[in-house]
Amino acid sequence: MMVPLWLIVLVKSAVLLLVVVTTFAYAMLAERKVLGWMQLRPGPNRVGPWGLMQPAADAAKLMLKEDLTPKTADPLIYRLAPFISLLTAFSVYAIIPFGSSSSGTWAIGNVNAGILLILAITSIGVYGISLGGWASGSKYPLLGSVRATAQMISYELAMSLSFIGVLILAGTTSLDGIVNAQVRWWFFVPQFFGCIIYIITAVAETNRTPFDLVEAETELVAGFHTEYSGLRFGLFFIAEYVNMLTVSCIATLLFFGGWNAPLGLTLIPGVVWFVAKVAMFMFFYMWLRATLPRLRYDRLMAFGWKVLLPLATLNLVVTAIVVAFRG
Amino acid sequence: MQSSTIKKNLYNVGAILKGLSITFGYMFRKRPTIQYPSVKKQHAPRFHGLHELRRYGDGQERCIGCELCSSACPANAITVIGAENAPGDRVSPGERHAARYEIDELRCIFCGMCEEACPTDAIVLTPRFEMADYRRGSFIYDKDRLLVPIDAGVGAAPDERPGGIPGDLGRVADIKSTTDVAEGYSATWRGEILKTQRRGLASQ
Ligand code: SF4
Ligand code: SF4
């Protein structure tokens, strides 16, 4: 009996959604733990053994909070904005492959222009933030969302340029093909600068310290989500973490060989390697947050335009020349 | 870019790496956290905490209602109203005893002056410090809660008592009826009200 395609996709999506949401919940717990350890605190440890039920407690709390809409807000857009953020954050996972076996790639959809589609979808995510800040009808969210827009535009350029080096080396835009092109060596080696640039811009794209100007607590209260409360704030929060997970996945796929095992350790299945690499990146983001202070806004812009963009261009040109000469 | 700018930027990169290594190292340090409600820190031997009114070995109250503690208190936290001891039914060995004795722990600065002023060592500070509550009124500790219970040990100072310091000198739930908690009493004006009462007692 043939199982209809839509059913397969539906089941895969449901499973993936569950996995991503659970990962989000425990990534959040892990972040609080790691931040705690780095600041000589034990982190959350009261709910459940080792604090493992903390995400459930947080979720219950957020759901029970009052859902406020400011009087000056534009009600429709204000209520819609968190869903835009969340939807775009989740929809990226439709095309991210997690592993491969003899029967094919582990992904919901295998798109041949995967990396471009990811760029397109994540760019829509900024609408959630900027519309949310705009529609709140108050000054701090507005400032936060203006910053978000400017920051995303400036860093997305360098980010896309750092992708292109990989695309030249792999000769394909499908994520599958990129990973398969890294069987011999990971693109981390030939694209070292591209990788560094991507990691930096990814931090900026996800609005995390040291580039969290969008929600700079010290100046903007909470930035674009100052007016949000309860579950709507929760949606923004989930979107931020899922985005963090997304950029970790992309970094793994593009620069760290996806599910390819390092040192020929093929005994361990590829998906385990994939998860381990993503976890490593997530840890790196937490580590950065515990270490670096926030940049000043003009420095952030100057760094994006005057340092990252020229470097990314240079990297691209050099890669192109080398590939052209070596055939 | 001049070479000095490049050098500076390289230095900055080095600084970031150094910072990362420091935070990473801190992850494996011993954490000084004491898991407070389940593990309690040993207090200093002469820690100033909640007050207690002591008794003599025969169970009689030490306080003679002299009001010296009240005058010594820099925070005006203590209110004492003394009364004569009835010959047949003595509360304290002296001529007088405290008919009312109240300390507003929200005003108290835990300086211990009352302890020093007291001629009979009646009022002492114990190391108890967990006094959190939901109402202002319940921070006014009256004799019911300050006086050491007979079964907690009499005669000895709190630190030398065989059973140690009682963990709880009276639960809030039990004392709601004793003070003005029920009436939503404002602690700030307590002294004024007691002064009026004292005038009433004196004129009797
Ligand atoms: S400890 Fe100090 S402030 Fe507190 S009641 Fe005694 S004398 Fe007053
Ligand atoms: S506690 Fe001491 S100082 Fe205060 S009234 Fe009683 S005997 Fe006097």
mmCIF file of C-alpha atoms and ligand atoms in Angstrom, chain B residues 51 73-75 77-78 103 108-114 125, ligand 1:
data_model
loop_
_atom_site.group_PDB
_atom_site.id
_atom_site.type_symbol
_atom_site.label_atom_id
_atom_site.label_comp_id
_atom_site.label_asym_id
_atom_site.label_seq_id
_atom_site.Cartn_x
_atom_site.Cartn_y
_atom_site.Cartn_z
ATOM 1 C CA HIS B 51 14.477 39.190 70.362
ATOM 2 C CA CYS B 73 16.373 51.935 71.712
ATOM 3 C CA PRO B 74 17.623 54.261 68.962
ATOM 4 C CA ALA B 75 14.877 53.160 66.595
ATOM 5 C CA ALA B 77 10.926 50.095 68.417
ATOM 6 C CA ILE B 78 10.086 49.013 71.945
ATOM 7 C CA ILE B 103 8.731 45.282 69.755
ATOM 8 C CA CYS B 108 14.266 47.541 64.899
ATOM 9 C CA ILE B 109 17.787 47.849 63.539
ATOM 10 C CA PHE B 110 19.085 44.869 65.556
ATOM 11 C CA CYS B 111 21.713 46.946 67.292
ATOM 12 C CA GLY B 112 21.400 45.198 70.654
ATOM 13 C CA MET B 113 21.175 48.377 72.741
ATOM 14 C CA CYS B 114 18.095 47.020 74.492
ATOM 15 C CA LEU B 125 18.763 38.908 70.848
HETATM 16 S S1 SF4 C 1 17.994 45.833 68.945
HETATM 17 FE FE1 SF4 C 1 18.278 48.038 68.916
HETATM 18 S S2 SF4 C 1 16.703 48.780 67.576
HETATM 19 FE FE2 SF4 C 1 16.147 46.705 68.064
HETATM 20 S S3 SF4 C 1 14.780 46.896 69.776
HETATM 21 FE FE3 SF4 C 1 16.819 46.599 70.630
HETATM 22 S S4 SF4 C 1 17.586 48.667 70.956
HETATM 23 FE FE4 SF4 C 1 15.830 48.830 69.571
#
